[in-house]
Amino acid sequence: MPKIIWKGVIKSENDFPSSPLPKNAVKIKGETDIKKMQIKALPFMIPAALICIICMLVKTIAANKAVINVFSLFAGVVIGFLLLVFHELLHAAAFPKNATVYIGFMPKSLAPLALSSSPVKRNRFIFISLLPIILGIVPLIAFCLSPAELKTFNGLFFGMAVMGMVSVYPDLYNIFNILKTVPKHSILQNDKNDSYYYFENI
């Protein structure tokens, strides 16, 4: 289990953790401003939203009636929003046991963040980035499998699923960027709000 530290309010990218980098480290091109990155990442929200919409359409057509009520859907969205803290904790928990991860809230991006400057293997970093999607997949499966008559539960599950699936869009953007620019078998490391990769045997 990595060392997880509550950092509190993160005012800017200058407050991000920093660690020494090896001489062969290569900077990864990408948006360093969190707000601008979130805007660039918006198209990656579409696949997750489409999956949720398709599941809703299939369940509704199969039941030939409404399968949720609006109040429980709203409640599910609120619960899903509150679970964003667990989203970041899942990121943090997936780091190697010798890593240090800081959890905090950045008003600029209106979201909690998990930050670490500990080195991580490329594939491990992809796993870390993708892990919180289970907060959307699990309730979406529950929604698909629950009886159509249970409108309250269906609404809760679907609201949580939408939030859990859609909230990973910045992570999907980062994964896409890594797959496109970072060589296999390399090590990734953050320094402030810049990301670098390097090879251990050089």
CSV table of C-alpha atoms in Angstrom, one decimal:
chain,number,residue,atom,x,y,z
A,1,MET,CA,0.0,0.0,0.0
A,2,PRO,CA,1.5,3.4,-0.9
A,3,LYS,CA,1.7,6.3,1.5
A,4,ILE,CA,-1.3,8.5,1.0
A,5,ILE,CA,-1.3,12.0,2.4
A,6,TRP,CA,-4.1,14.5,2.5
A,7,LYS,CA,-2.8,17.8,1.0
A,8,GLY,CA,-5.9,19.9,1.4
A,9,VAL,CA,-6.6,22.7,-1.0
A,10,ILE,CA,-4.3,22.8,-4.0
A,11,LYS,CA,-4.1,26.4,-5.2
A,12,SER,CA,-2.2,25.9,-8.5
A,13,GLU,CA,0.0,23.5,-10.5
A,14,ASN,CA,3.0,25.0,-8.6
A,15,ASP,CA,1.8,23.0,-5.5
A,16,PHE,CA,2.2,19.7,-7.2
A,17,PRO,CA,4.9,17.3,-5.8
A,18,SER,CA,8.3,17.3,-7.3
A,19,SER,CA,11.2,14.7,-7.4
A,20,PRO,CA,14.6,14.5,-9.0
A,21,LEU,CA,14.7,13.1,-12.5
A,22,PRO,CA,17.4,11.0,-14.2
A,23,LYS,CA,19.5,12.8,-16.9
A,24,ASN,CA,17.9,10.6,-19.7
A,25,ALA,CA,14.3,11.7,-18.8
A,26,VAL,CA,12.3,12.9,-21.8
A,27,LYS,CA,9.4,15.4,-21.3
A,28,ILE,CA,6.0,14.2,-22.5
A,29,LYS,CA,4.2,16.7,-24.7
A,30,GLY,CA,0.8,17.6,-23.3
A,31,GLU,CA,-1.4,20.3,-21.8
A,32,THR,CA,0.0,21.3,-18.4
A,33,ASP,CA,-2.9,23.6,-17.4
A,34,ILE,CA,-5.5,21.4,-15.7
A,35,LYS,CA,-8.5,23.5,-16.8
A,36,LYS,CA,-7.3,23.5,-20.5
A,37,MET,CA,-6.6,19.8,-20.3
A,38,GLN,CA,-10.1,19.1,-19.1
A,39,ILE,CA,-11.5,21.0,-22.0
A,40,LYS,CA,-9.3,19.2,-24.5
A,41,ALA,CA,-10.3,15.9,-22.9
A,42,LEU,CA,-14.1,16.5,-23.4
A,43,PRO,CA,-14.4,14.3,-26.5
A,44,PHE,CA,-13.3,11.3,-24.4
A,45,MET,CA,-16.5,11.7,-22.4
A,46,ILE,CA,-18.6,10.6,-25.5
A,47,PRO,CA,-17.9,6.8,-25.5
A,48,ALA,CA,-18.7,6.5,-21.8
A,49,ALA,CA,-21.9,8.5,-22.2
A,50,LEU,CA,-22.9,6.4,-25.3
A,51,ILE,CA,-22.5,3.2,-23.3
A,52,CYS,CA,-24.8,4.4,-20.6
A,53,ILE,CA,-27.4,5.7,-23.1
A,54,ILE,CA,-27.4,2.3,-25.0
A,55,CYS,CA,-27.9,0.4,-21.7
A,56,MET,CA,-30.8,2.7,-20.8
A,57,LEU,CA,-32.4,2.3,-24.3
A,58,VAL,CA,-32.0,-1.5,-24.3
A,59,LYS,CA,-33.5,-1.9,-20.8
A,60,THR,CA,-36.4,0.5,-21.5
A,61,ILE,CA,-37.3,-1.1,-24.8
A,62,ALA,CA,-37.1,-4.6,-23.3
A,63,ALA,CA,-39.4,-3.6,-20.5
A,64,ASN,CA,-41.6,-1.5,-22.7
A,65,LYS,CA,-42.0,1.1,-19.9
A,66,ALA,CA,-40.0,3.5,-17.8
A,67,VAL,CA,-37.4,1.8,-15.7
A,68,ILE,CA,-36.3,4.6,-13.4
A,69,ASN,CA,-37.8,7.6,-11.6
A,70,VAL,CA,-36.3,11.1,-11.8
A,71,PHE,CA,-35.8,11.6,-8.1
A,72,SER,CA,-33.7,8.5,-7.6
A,73,LEU,CA,-31.7,9.3,-10.8
A,74,PHE,CA,-30.9,12.7,-9.3
A,75,ALA,CA,-29.9,11.0,-6.0
A,76,GLY,CA,-27.7,8.6,-7.9
A,77,VAL,CA,-25.9,11.4,-9.6
A,78,VAL,CA,-25.3,13.2,-6.3
A,79,ILE,CA,-23.9,9.9,-4.8
A,80,GLY,CA,-21.7,9.5,-7.9
A,81,PHE,CA,-20.4,13.0,-7.4
A,82,LEU,CA,-19.6,12.3,-3.8
A,83,LEU,CA,-17.8,9.1,-4.8
A,84,LEU,CA,-15.3,11.3,-6.8
A,85,VAL,CA,-13.2,11.2,-3.6
A,86,PHE,CA,-13.0,7.4,-3.8
A,87,HIS,CA,-12.2,7.9,-7.5
A,88,GLU,CA,-8.9,9.6,-6.4
A,89,LEU,CA,-8.3,7.1,-3.6
A,90,LEU,CA,-8.5,4.3,-6.2
A,91,HIS,CA,-5.8,6.1,-8.2
A,92,ALA,CA,-3.7,6.5,-5.1
A,93,ALA,CA,-4.2,2.9,-3.9
A,94,ALA,CA,-3.0,1.5,-7.2
A,95,PHE,CA,0.5,3.1,-6.9
A,96,PRO,CA,3.4,0.9,-5.9
A,97,LYS,CA,3.8,0.4,-2.1
A,98,ASN,CA,6.9,2.5,-1.9
A,99,ALA,CA,5.2,5.5,-3.6
A,100,THR,CA,3.9,8.7,-1.9
A,101,VAL,CA,0.6,10.0,-3.2
A,102,TYR,CA,-1.1,13.3,-2.2
A,103,ILE,CA,-4.9,13.7,-2.2
A,104,GLY,CA,-6.3,17.2,-2.4
A,105,PHE,CA,-8.9,19.5,-3.9
A,106,MET,CA,-8.1,22.0,-6.6
A,107,PRO,CA,-10.8,24.7,-6.8
A,108,LYS,CA,-9.5,25.7,-10.3
A,109,SER,CA,-10.6,22.3,-11.7
A,110,LEU,CA,-13.5,21.8,-9.3
A,111,ALA,CA,-12.3,18.3,-8.5
A,112,PRO,CA,-10.2,16.3,-6.1
A,113,LEU,CA,-6.8,15.1,-7.4
A,114,ALA,CA,-4.4,12.3,-6.7
A,115,LEU,CA,-0.8,13.5,-7.2
A,116,SER,CA,2.5,11.7,-7.0
A,117,SER,CA,6.0,12.2,-8.3
A,118,SER,CA,7.0,8.6,-7.6
A,119,PRO,CA,8.3,6.7,-10.7
A,120,VAL,CA,5.8,4.2,-12.2
A,121,LYS,CA,6.1,1.7,-15.0
A,122,ARG,CA,4.2,2.7,-18.1
A,123,ASN,CA,1.6,-0.2,-18.0
A,124,ARG,CA,1.2,0.3,-14.2
A,125,PHE,CA,0.4,4.0,-14.9
A,126,ILE,CA,-2.2,3.1,-17.4
A,127,PHE,CA,-3.8,0.7,-14.9
A,128,ILE,CA,-3.7,3.5,-12.2
A,129,SER,CA,-5.4,5.9,-14.6
A,130,LEU,CA,-8.1,3.4,-15.6
A,131,LEU,CA,-8.9,1.8,-12.3
A,132,PRO,CA,-11.6,4.3,-11.1
A,133,ILE,CA,-13.8,3.3,-14.0
A,134,ILE,CA,-15.1,0.5,-11.8
A,135,LEU,CA,-17.1,3.1,-9.9
A,136,GLY,CA,-19.1,3.3,-13.2
A,137,ILE,CA,-19.0,-0.2,-14.4
A,138,VAL,CA,-20.2,-1.9,-11.2
A,139,PRO,CA,-23.4,0.2,-10.9
A,140,LEU,CA,-24.0,0.0,-14.6
A,141,ILE,CA,-24.0,-3.8,-14.4
A,142,ALA,CA,-26.3,-3.6,-11.4
A,143,PHE,CA,-28.6,-1.4,-13.4
A,144,CYS,CA,-28.7,-3.7,-16.4
A,145,LEU,CA,-29.3,-6.8,-14.2
A,146,SER,CA,-31.9,-5.4,-11.8
A,147,PRO,CA,-35.6,-5.9,-12.5
A,148,ALA,CA,-37.3,-3.1,-14.5
A,149,GLU,CA,-39.9,-2.7,-11.7
A,150,LEU,CA,-37.3,-1.5,-9.2
A,151,LYS,CA,-37.4,2.1,-10.5
A,152,THR,CA,-35.8,3.6,-7.4
A,153,PHE,CA,-32.8,1.2,-7.4
A,154,ASN,CA,-32.5,1.5,-11.1
A,155,GLY,CA,-32.4,5.3,-10.9
A,156,LEU,CA,-29.7,5.2,-8.2
A,157,PHE,CA,-27.6,2.7,-10.1
A,158,PHE,CA,-27.9,4.5,-13.4
A,159,GLY,CA,-27.1,7.9,-11.9
A,160,MET,CA,-24.0,6.5,-10.1
A,161,ALA,CA,-23.0,4.7,-13.3
A,162,VAL,CA,-23.2,7.8,-15.4
A,163,MET,CA,-21.0,9.8,-13.0
A,164,GLY,CA,-18.6,6.9,-12.6
A,165,MET,CA,-18.2,6.3,-16.3
A,166,VAL,CA,-18.1,9.9,-17.4
A,167,SER,CA,-15.7,11.1,-14.7
A,168,VAL,CA,-12.8,9.1,-16.1
A,169,TYR,CA,-12.7,11.2,-19.3
A,170,PRO,CA,-9.5,13.2,-18.3
A,171,ASP,CA,-7.9,9.8,-17.4
A,172,LEU,CA,-8.8,8.4,-20.8
A,173,TYR,CA,-7.3,11.5,-22.5
A,174,ASN,CA,-4.0,10.9,-20.5
A,175,ILE,CA,-4.0,7.2,-21.4
A,176,PHE,CA,-4.4,8.1,-25.1
A,177,ASN,CA,-1.6,10.5,-24.9
A,178,ILE,CA,0.7,8.0,-23.2
A,179,LEU,CA,-0.1,5.2,-25.7
A,180,LYS,CA,0.6,7.6,-28.5
A,181,THR,CA,3.9,9.1,-27.2
A,182,VAL,CA,5.5,7.0,-24.5
A,183,PRO,CA,7.5,3.9,-25.5
A,184,LYS,CA,6.7,0.5,-24.0
A,185,HIS,CA,8.7,-0.7,-21.0
A,186,SER,CA,9.6,2.9,-20.0
A,187,ILE,CA,9.2,4.5,-16.6
A,188,LEU,CA,6.8,7.5,-16.1
A,189,GLN,CA,7.4,10.2,-13.5
A,190,ASN,CA,5.7,13.5,-12.8
A,191,ASP,CA,7.6,16.6,-11.7
A,192,LYS,CA,5.2,19.4,-10.7
A,193,ASN,CA,2.7,19.4,-13.6
A,194,ASP,CA,5.1,18.0,-16.2
A,195,SER,CA,5.4,14.3,-17.1
A,196,TYR,CA,8.5,12.5,-18.2
A,197,TYR,CA,9.5,9.0,-19.3
A,198,TYR,CA,12.9,7.2,-19.2
A,199,PHE,CA,14.4,3.8,-19.2
A,200,GLU,CA,16.0,2.2,-16.2
A,201,ASN,CA,18.9,0.5,-18.0
A,202,ILE,CA,20.3,3.8,-19.5
